[in-house]
Amino acid sequence: MADRRLQVFHTVARLLSFTKAAETLHMTQPAVTFQVRQLEEHFNTRLFDRTHNRISLTEAGRVVYESSERIFEVYAEMENAVREITGEISGALAIGASTTIAEYMLPTLLGDFKERYPEVTVHLKVSNTEGIVSMVESNAIDLGVVEAPVSNKNLVVEVCKQDQLVAIVPPNHPLATLEEIEVPRLLEFPFICREEGSGTREVISDYLQVQPSCNTALKIAMELGSPEAIKGAVEAGMGVSVVSKTTIQKELRLGTLVALQLNPPLDRPFSFVHQKQKFRLHVMEELLEFAREYCRTQREKAA
């Protein structure tokens, strides 16, 4: 219902990128440019300065951006008030999740949410934890779900559930007969890990730093970009790794991987992260509450 030109302009101004705005709005870049030009023609002035492939707001652009912020805040208030009266839950949400969560936790959660609220459209973006936090900071997504601590104190972080990490080896590996392992023994073998910026890698690095007996340098045999790739490399005998226990249930059943408990244990939180907005669309509040209930149920099953 809000002016489409203003919505598009606001997104470009917030991200300071026509390309990122097009991705966020699921539009082509020419369509985004057209909407902004229409708004500039309406005001008969430039709203952006374009130099060396970078854009910045003009003085008029800053006025329009600040005004649009207030307009959309009032608009969200109005949406929420009316939907409270009618009980209707609809709209679109952009969610971001780190790779492990997107592949192994969100399908069930979002499937159940979509079944209860079929009028809601959910757009899912997948990246590592660092990328998801960046998207939340820039308002490119409404809600992030991450697997590592978030340092930005201006964001709201809610722990959803605890995730256990375990060492994995192939069945024919010398360590495969063990039930648990200490870090120095594990690090005697080539280690396969996630890429820089991954929440899993950050948690493992922090864990290693606080182990008093861990004097051995990490022999990184390979850096890979997903849990599936890591599992495949370990199955092929290329090294050992540490992964979320959630990601290896199928391999444990099939006997293609062996899991070893770490001593001391390594747990990490799966967390929701979002902006401290005074007003959020009703559909966002419903998703957050639905996700909290999902996490409570998962914790009770694990207990």
mmCIF file of C-alpha atoms in Angstrom:
data_model
loop_
_atom_site.group_PDB
_atom_site.id
_atom_site.type_symbol
_atom_site.label_atom_id
_atom_site.label_comp_id
_atom_site.label_asym_id
_atom_site.label_seq_id
_atom_site.Cartn_x
_atom_site.Cartn_y
_atom_site.Cartn_z
ATOM 1 C CA MET A 1 0.000 0.000 0.000
ATOM 2 C CA ALA A 2 2.926 2.359 0.656
ATOM 3 C CA ASP A 3 4.341 4.303 -2.297
ATOM 4 C CA ARG A 4 6.445 1.793 -4.222
ATOM 5 C CA ARG A 5 8.860 4.506 -5.365
ATOM 6 C CA LEU A 6 9.481 5.490 -1.756
ATOM 7 C CA GLN A 7 9.975 1.864 -0.685
ATOM 8 C CA VAL A 8 12.556 1.305 -3.394
ATOM 9 C CA PHE A 9 14.338 4.590 -2.661
ATOM 10 C CA HIS A 10 14.417 3.804 1.057
ATOM 11 C CA THR A 11 16.033 0.415 0.423
ATOM 12 C CA VAL A 12 18.665 1.879 -1.923
ATOM 13 C CA ALA A 13 19.416 4.673 0.567
ATOM 14 C CA ARG A 14 19.709 2.235 3.470
ATOM 15 C CA LEU A 15 22.082 -0.098 1.613
ATOM 16 C CA LEU A 16 23.733 2.601 -0.531
ATOM 17 C CA SER A 17 23.700 0.132 -3.403
ATOM 18 C CA PHE A 18 21.332 -0.348 -6.336
ATOM 19 C CA THR A 19 22.576 -3.928 -6.760
ATOM 20 C CA LYS A 20 21.992 -4.915 -3.115
ATOM 21 C CA ALA A 21 18.601 -3.158 -3.143
ATOM 22 C CA ALA A 22 17.567 -5.142 -6.226
ATOM 23 C CA GLU A 23 18.536 -8.396 -4.479
ATOM 24 C CA THR A 24 16.706 -7.435 -1.292
ATOM 25 C CA LEU A 25 13.545 -6.391 -3.136
ATOM 26 C CA HIS A 26 13.685 -9.296 -5.629
ATOM 27 C CA MET A 27 13.670 -6.835 -8.528
ATOM 28 C CA THR A 28 15.956 -6.279 -11.492
ATOM 29 C CA GLN A 29 18.477 -3.452 -11.155
ATOM 30 C CA PRO A 30 16.931 -1.500 -14.095
ATOM 31 C CA ALA A 31 13.547 -1.678 -12.351
ATOM 32 C CA VAL A 32 15.079 -0.277 -9.145
ATOM 33 C CA THR A 33 16.789 2.516 -11.086
ATOM 34 C CA PHE A 34 13.495 3.353 -12.837
ATOM 35 C CA GLN A 35 11.605 3.678 -9.527
ATOM 36 C CA VAL A 36 14.279 5.969 -8.053
ATOM 37 C CA ARG A 37 14.331 8.140 -11.173
ATOM 38 C CA GLN A 38 10.556 8.481 -10.991
ATOM 39 C CA LEU A 39 10.860 9.758 -7.421
ATOM 40 C CA GLU A 40 13.622 12.169 -8.453
ATOM 41 C CA GLU A 41 11.385 13.459 -11.260
ATOM 42 C CA HIS A 42 8.548 13.901 -8.747
ATOM 43 C CA PHE A 43 10.753 16.111 -6.547
ATOM 44 C CA ASN A 44 12.555 17.598 -9.575
ATOM 45 C CA THR A 45 15.949 17.043 -7.953
ATOM 46 C CA ARG A 46 18.655 14.399 -7.597
ATOM 47 C CA LEU A 47 18.422 12.236 -4.491
ATOM 48 C CA PHE A 48 21.750 10.433 -5.013
ATOM 49 C CA ASP A 49 25.218 11.506 -6.069
ATOM 50 C CA ARG A 50 26.808 8.855 -8.262
ATOM 51 C CA THR A 51 30.625 8.850 -8.469
ATOM 52 C CA HIS A 52 33.138 6.082 -9.225
ATOM 53 C CA ASN A 53 30.551 3.295 -8.946
ATOM 54 C CA ARG A 54 29.536 4.527 -5.486
ATOM 55 C CA ILE A 55 26.442 6.425 -4.415
ATOM 56 C CA SER A 56 25.704 8.825 -1.579
ATOM 57 C CA LEU A 57 22.653 10.792 -0.561
ATOM 58 C CA THR A 58 22.311 14.416 -1.610
ATOM 59 C CA GLU A 59 20.961 16.914 0.907
ATOM 60 C CA ALA A 60 17.482 16.414 -0.569
ATOM 61 C CA GLY A 61 18.040 12.659 -0.471
ATOM 62 C CA ARG A 62 18.808 12.769 3.246
ATOM 63 C CA VAL A 63 15.577 14.691 3.892
ATOM 64 C CA VAL A 64 13.543 12.165 1.903
ATOM 65 C CA TYR A 65 15.279 9.236 3.630
ATOM 66 C CA GLU A 66 14.681 10.584 7.153
ATOM 67 C CA SER A 67 11.055 11.336 6.290
ATOM 68 C CA SER A 68 10.556 7.888 4.763
ATOM 69 C CA GLU A 69 11.880 6.305 7.976
ATOM 70 C CA ARG A 70 9.117 8.052 9.934
ATOM 71 C CA ILE A 71 6.513 7.221 7.280
ATOM 72 C CA PHE A 72 7.304 3.496 7.348
ATOM 73 C CA GLU A 73 7.330 3.458 11.147
ATOM 74 C CA VAL A 74 3.810 4.928 11.199
ATOM 75 C CA TYR A 75 2.829 2.527 8.417
ATOM 76 C CA ALA A 76 4.035 -0.449 10.499
ATOM 77 C CA GLU A 77 2.034 0.846 13.473
ATOM 78 C CA MET A 78 -1.075 1.056 11.303
ATOM 79 C CA GLU A 79 -0.520 -2.453 9.856
ATOM 80 C CA ASN A 80 -0.116 -3.938 13.319
ATOM 81 C CA ALA A 81 -3.164 -2.152 14.736
ATOM 82 C CA VAL A 82 -5.452 -3.304 11.918
ATOM 83 C CA ARG A 83 -4.153 -6.874 11.945
ATOM 84 C CA GLU A 84 -4.643 -7.019 15.729
ATOM 85 C CA ILE A 85 -8.299 -6.204 15.089
ATOM 86 C CA THR A 86 -8.798 -8.605 12.174
ATOM 87 C CA GLY A 87 -6.513 -11.384 13.444
ATOM 88 C CA GLU A 88 -5.004 -11.711 9.952
ATOM 89 C CA ILE A 89 -1.396 -12.858 9.608
ATOM 90 C CA SER A 90 0.042 -12.160 6.168
ATOM 91 C CA GLY A 91 2.893 -10.365 4.436
ATOM 92 C CA ALA A 92 6.493 -11.061 3.469
ATOM 93 C CA LEU A 93 9.526 -11.742 5.648
ATOM 94 C CA ALA A 94 13.215 -11.988 4.819
ATOM 95 C CA ILE A 95 15.122 -14.426 7.013
ATOM 96 C CA GLY A 96 18.837 -15.142 6.982
ATOM 97 C CA ALA A 97 20.521 -18.201 8.419
ATOM 98 C CA SER A 98 24.026 -19.557 8.627
ATOM 99 C CA THR A 99 24.625 -22.677 6.581
ATOM 100 C CA THR A 100 24.250 -25.324 9.297
ATOM 101 C CA ILE A 101 20.988 -23.844 10.565
ATOM 102 C CA ALA A 102 19.540 -23.283 7.088
ATOM 103 C CA GLU A 103 20.183 -26.898 6.093
ATOM 104 C CA TYR A 104 19.279 -28.755 9.284
ATOM 105 C CA MET A 105 16.989 -26.635 11.497
ATOM 106 C CA LEU A 106 14.994 -24.155 9.447
ATOM 107 C CA PRO A 107 13.278 -26.493 6.949
ATOM 108 C CA THR A 108 11.108 -28.011 9.704
ATOM 109 C CA LEU A 109 10.515 -24.689 11.485
ATOM 110 C CA LEU A 110 9.572 -22.759 8.337
ATOM 111 C CA GLY A 111 7.528 -25.650 6.966
ATOM 112 C CA ASP A 112 5.401 -25.736 10.126
ATOM 113 C CA PHE A 113 5.117 -21.932 10.147
ATOM 114 C CA LYS A 114 4.004 -21.870 6.497
ATOM 115 C CA GLU A 115 1.411 -24.561 7.201
ATOM 116 C CA ARG A 116 -0.093 -22.457 10.001
ATOM 117 C CA TYR A 117 0.178 -19.138 8.112
ATOM 118 C CA PRO A 118 -0.154 -19.907 4.371
ATOM 119 C CA GLU A 119 -0.579 -16.203 3.494
ATOM 120 C CA VAL A 120 2.949 -15.377 4.682
ATOM 121 C CA THR A 121 5.774 -15.359 2.122
ATOM 122 C CA VAL A 122 9.222 -16.176 3.508
ATOM 123 C CA HIS A 123 12.447 -15.341 1.657
ATOM 124 C CA LEU A 124 15.474 -17.228 2.995
ATOM 125 C CA LYS A 125 19.060 -16.042 2.514
ATOM 126 C CA VAL A 126 21.952 -18.350 3.406
ATOM 127 C CA SER A 127 25.424 -17.175 4.380
ATOM 128 C CA ASN A 128 27.960 -17.716 7.136
ATOM 129 C CA THR A 129 27.388 -16.122 10.545
ATOM 130 C CA GLU A 130 29.430 -13.019 9.696
ATOM 131 C CA GLY A 131 27.353 -12.450 6.546
ATOM 132 C CA ILE A 132 24.030 -12.932 8.330
ATOM 133 C CA VAL A 133 24.909 -10.435 11.082
ATOM 134 C CA SER A 134 25.921 -7.932 8.392
ATOM 135 C CA MET A 135 22.520 -8.385 6.685
ATOM 136 C CA VAL A 136 20.705 -7.755 9.971
ATOM 137 C CA GLU A 137 22.814 -4.646 10.628
ATOM 138 C CA SER A 138 21.924 -3.228 7.199
ATOM 139 C CA ASN A 139 18.229 -4.232 7.498
ATOM 140 C CA ALA A 140 18.588 -6.448 4.422
ATOM 141 C CA ILE A 141 16.762 -9.173 6.404
ATOM 142 C CA ASP A 142 14.178 -9.047 9.184
ATOM 143 C CA LEU A 143 15.564 -11.911 11.255
ATOM 144 C CA GLY A 144 18.840 -13.803 11.389
ATOM 145 C CA VAL A 145 19.549 -17.190 12.951
ATOM 146 C CA VAL A 146 23.236 -17.735 13.699
ATOM 147 C CA GLU A 147 25.553 -20.269 15.317
ATOM 148 C CA ALA A 148 28.185 -18.049 16.941
ATOM 149 C CA PRO A 149 28.217 -15.178 19.459
ATOM 150 C CA VAL A 150 27.207 -11.739 18.130
ATOM 151 C CA SER A 151 29.371 -8.827 19.276
ATOM 152 C CA ASN A 152 27.136 -5.956 18.075
ATOM 153 C CA LYS A 153 25.429 -4.670 21.243
ATOM 154 C CA ASN A 154 22.918 -2.686 19.181
ATOM 155 C CA LEU A 155 21.231 -5.899 18.019
ATOM 156 C CA VAL A 156 18.823 -8.088 19.972
ATOM 157 C CA VAL A 157 20.189 -11.627 20.438
ATOM 158 C CA GLU A 158 17.983 -14.424 21.819
ATOM 159 C CA VAL A 159 19.407 -17.906 22.400
ATOM 160 C CA CYS A 160 17.190 -20.529 20.779
ATOM 161 C CA LYS A 161 18.887 -23.808 21.674
ATOM 162 C CA GLN A 162 22.252 -25.314 22.550
ATOM 163 C CA ASP A 163 24.049 -27.262 19.849
ATOM 164 C CA GLN A 164 26.665 -29.920 20.616
ATOM 165 C CA LEU A 165 29.783 -30.195 18.465
ATOM 166 C CA VAL A 166 31.618 -33.505 18.099
ATOM 167 C CA ALA A 167 34.732 -34.804 16.363
ATOM 168 C CA ILE A 168 34.136 -36.966 13.277
ATOM 169 C CA VAL A 169 36.338 -39.599 11.652
ATOM 170 C CA PRO A 170 35.744 -42.331 9.039
ATOM 171 C CA PRO A 171 35.009 -45.878 10.349
ATOM 172 C CA ASN A 172 38.474 -47.195 9.402
ATOM 173 C CA HIS A 173 40.335 -44.365 11.168
ATOM 174 C CA PRO A 174 42.746 -45.142 14.085
ATOM 175 C CA LEU A 175 40.534 -43.031 16.408
ATOM 176 C CA ALA A 176 37.263 -44.682 15.390
ATOM 177 C CA THR A 177 37.226 -47.108 18.335
ATOM 178 C CA LEU A 178 37.252 -44.262 20.885
ATOM 179 C CA GLU A 179 34.118 -42.841 22.495
ATOM 180 C CA GLU A 180 35.665 -39.505 23.431
ATOM 181 C CA ILE A 181 38.845 -37.629 22.594
ATOM 182 C CA GLU A 182 40.933 -34.773 23.931
ATOM 183 C CA VAL A 183 41.977 -31.998 21.576
ATOM 184 C CA PRO A 184 45.762 -32.660 21.455
ATOM 185 C CA ARG A 185 45.158 -36.218 20.243
ATOM 186 C CA LEU A 186 42.690 -35.041 17.588
ATOM 187 C CA LEU A 187 45.118 -32.420 16.302
ATOM 188 C CA GLU A 188 47.707 -35.070 15.514
ATOM 189 C CA PHE A 189 45.725 -35.618 12.311
ATOM 190 C CA PRO A 190 45.045 -33.290 9.338
ATOM 191 C CA PHE A 191 42.090 -31.072 10.204
ATOM 192 C CA ILE A 192 39.293 -30.089 7.810
ATOM 193 C CA CYS A 193 37.479 -26.885 8.735
ATOM 194 C CA ARG A 194 34.983 -24.305 7.540
ATOM 195 C CA GLU A 195 35.937 -21.029 5.861
ATOM 196 C CA GLU A 196 36.857 -17.787 7.666
ATOM 197 C CA GLY A 197 33.679 -16.044 8.893
ATOM 198 C CA SER A 198 31.913 -19.326 9.624
ATOM 199 C CA GLY A 199 30.285 -19.549 13.050
ATOM 200 C CA THR A 200 31.439 -23.149 13.453
ATOM 201 C CA ARG A 201 35.055 -22.201 12.768
ATOM 202 C CA GLU A 202 34.893 -19.272 15.195
ATOM 203 C CA VAL A 203 33.501 -21.463 17.976
ATOM 204 C CA ILE A 204 36.155 -24.148 17.412
ATOM 205 C CA SER A 205 38.948 -21.530 17.399
ATOM 206 C CA ASP A 206 37.692 -20.043 20.674
ATOM 207 C CA TYR A 207 37.486 -23.544 22.180
ATOM 208 C CA LEU A 208 41.075 -24.376 21.193
ATOM 209 C CA GLN A 209 42.421 -21.131 22.663
ATOM 210 C CA VAL A 210 41.164 -21.965 26.158
ATOM 211 C CA GLN A 211 42.460 -25.561 26.242
ATOM 212 C CA PRO A 212 45.562 -25.505 28.499
ATOM 213 C CA SER A 213 46.880 -28.776 27.059
ATOM 214 C CA CYS A 214 46.520 -27.633 23.448
ATOM 215 C CA ASN A 215 50.032 -26.683 22.322
ATOM 216 C CA THR A 216 49.878 -28.366 18.930
ATOM 217 C CA ALA A 217 49.379 -26.137 15.902
ATOM 218 C CA LEU A 218 46.222 -26.765 13.910
ATOM 219 C CA LYS A 219 47.209 -28.622 10.740
ATOM 220 C CA ILE A 220 44.530 -27.401 8.343
ATOM 221 C CA ALA A 221 44.343 -29.834 5.461
ATOM 222 C CA MET A 222 41.405 -28.165 3.766
ATOM 223 C CA GLU A 223 38.910 -25.281 4.150
ATOM 224 C CA LEU A 224 35.410 -26.021 2.878
ATOM 225 C CA GLY A 225 32.225 -23.974 2.667
ATOM 226 C CA SER A 226 29.509 -26.288 3.986
ATOM 227 C CA PRO A 227 28.869 -29.137 6.445
ATOM 228 C CA GLU A 228 28.082 -31.474 3.540
ATOM 229 C CA ALA A 229 31.456 -30.818 1.921
ATOM 230 C CA ILE A 230 33.268 -31.410 5.213
ATOM 231 C CA LYS A 231 31.447 -34.689 5.840
ATOM 232 C CA GLY A 232 32.302 -35.885 2.341
ATOM 233 C CA ALA A 233 35.987 -35.069 2.794
ATOM 234 C CA VAL A 234 36.147 -36.873 6.152
ATOM 235 C CA GLU A 235 34.335 -39.906 4.706
ATOM 236 C CA ALA A 236 36.961 -39.961 1.944
ATOM 237 C CA GLY A 237 39.731 -40.181 4.567
ATOM 238 C CA MET A 238 41.192 -36.733 3.897
ATOM 239 C CA GLY A 239 41.272 -35.725 7.571
ATOM 240 C CA VAL A 240 39.228 -35.258 10.726
ATOM 241 C CA SER A 241 36.876 -32.457 11.705
ATOM 242 C CA VAL A 242 34.553 -31.031 14.346
ATOM 243 C CA VAL A 243 30.936 -30.463 13.341
ATOM 244 C CA SER A 244 27.481 -30.010 14.800
ATOM 245 C CA LYS A 245 26.024 -33.335 15.927
ATOM 246 C CA THR A 246 22.773 -32.189 14.313
ATOM 247 C CA THR A 247 24.384 -32.441 10.864
ATOM 248 C CA ILE A 248 25.544 -36.071 11.022
ATOM 249 C CA GLN A 249 22.466 -38.056 12.058
ATOM 250 C CA LYS A 250 22.108 -39.718 8.638
ATOM 251 C CA GLU A 251 25.822 -40.632 8.455
ATOM 252 C CA LEU A 252 25.732 -42.135 11.967
ATOM 253 C CA ARG A 253 22.766 -44.309 10.988
ATOM 254 C CA LEU A 254 24.496 -45.431 7.781
ATOM 255 C CA GLY A 255 27.817 -46.009 9.548
ATOM 256 C CA THR A 256 29.797 -43.810 7.137
ATOM 257 C CA LEU A 257 31.092 -41.592 9.963
ATOM 258 C CA VAL A 258 31.979 -42.114 13.614
ATOM 259 C CA ALA A 259 31.335 -39.359 16.196
ATOM 260 C CA LEU A 260 33.638 -38.846 19.185
ATOM 261 C CA GLN A 261 32.648 -36.768 22.191
ATOM 262 C CA LEU A 262 35.106 -33.941 22.853
ATOM 263 C CA ASN A 263 36.713 -33.787 26.274
ATOM 264 C CA PRO A 264 35.945 -31.225 27.581
ATOM 265 C CA PRO A 265 32.567 -30.985 25.768
ATOM 266 C CA LEU A 266 31.940 -28.214 23.231
ATOM 267 C CA ASP A 267 28.500 -26.600 23.028
ATOM 268 C CA ARG A 268 27.385 -23.426 21.299
ATOM 269 C CA PRO A 269 24.112 -21.487 21.070
ATOM 270 C CA PHE A 270 21.862 -21.178 18.042
ATOM 271 C CA SER A 271 20.530 -17.620 18.343
ATOM 272 C CA PHE A 272 17.962 -15.305 16.797
ATOM 273 C CA VAL A 273 19.301 -11.845 15.987
ATOM 274 C CA HIS A 274 17.308 -8.796 14.897
ATOM 275 C CA GLN A 275 17.198 -5.021 15.090
ATOM 276 C CA LYS A 276 15.942 -3.146 18.170
ATOM 277 C CA GLN A 277 12.948 -1.751 16.318
ATOM 278 C CA LYS A 278 10.231 -0.006 18.247
ATOM 279 C CA PHE A 279 7.592 -1.222 15.800
ATOM 280 C CA ARG A 280 7.667 -4.486 13.866
ATOM 281 C CA LEU A 281 5.092 -5.912 11.541
ATOM 282 C CA HIS A 282 2.688 -8.299 13.243
ATOM 283 C CA VAL A 283 3.858 -11.155 11.015
ATOM 284 C CA MET A 284 7.410 -10.684 12.343
ATOM 285 C CA GLU A 285 6.187 -10.919 15.936
ATOM 286 C CA GLU A 286 4.273 -14.098 15.069
ATOM 287 C CA LEU A 287 7.335 -15.686 13.484
ATOM 288 C CA LEU A 288 9.501 -14.845 16.492
ATOM 289 C CA GLU A 289 6.987 -16.332 18.922
ATOM 290 C CA PHE A 290 6.530 -19.390 16.693
ATOM 291 C CA ALA A 291 10.315 -19.885 16.569
ATOM 292 C CA ARG A 292 10.629 -19.499 20.355
ATOM 293 C CA GLU A 293 7.964 -22.177 20.858
ATOM 294 C CA TYR A 294 9.724 -24.443 18.351
ATOM 295 C CA CYS A 295 12.985 -24.077 20.286
ATOM 296 C CA ARG A 296 11.273 -24.748 23.617
ATOM 297 C CA THR A 297 9.834 -27.962 22.164
ATOM 298 C CA GLN A 298 13.260 -29.029 20.845
ATOM 299 C CA ARG A 299 14.861 -28.419 24.244
ATOM 300 C CA GLU A 300 12.172 -30.508 25.976
ATOM 301 C CA LYS A 301 12.715 -33.378 23.528
ATOM 302 C CA ALA A 302 16.453 -33.270 24.162
ATOM 303 C CA ALA A 303 16.047 -33.223 27.948
#
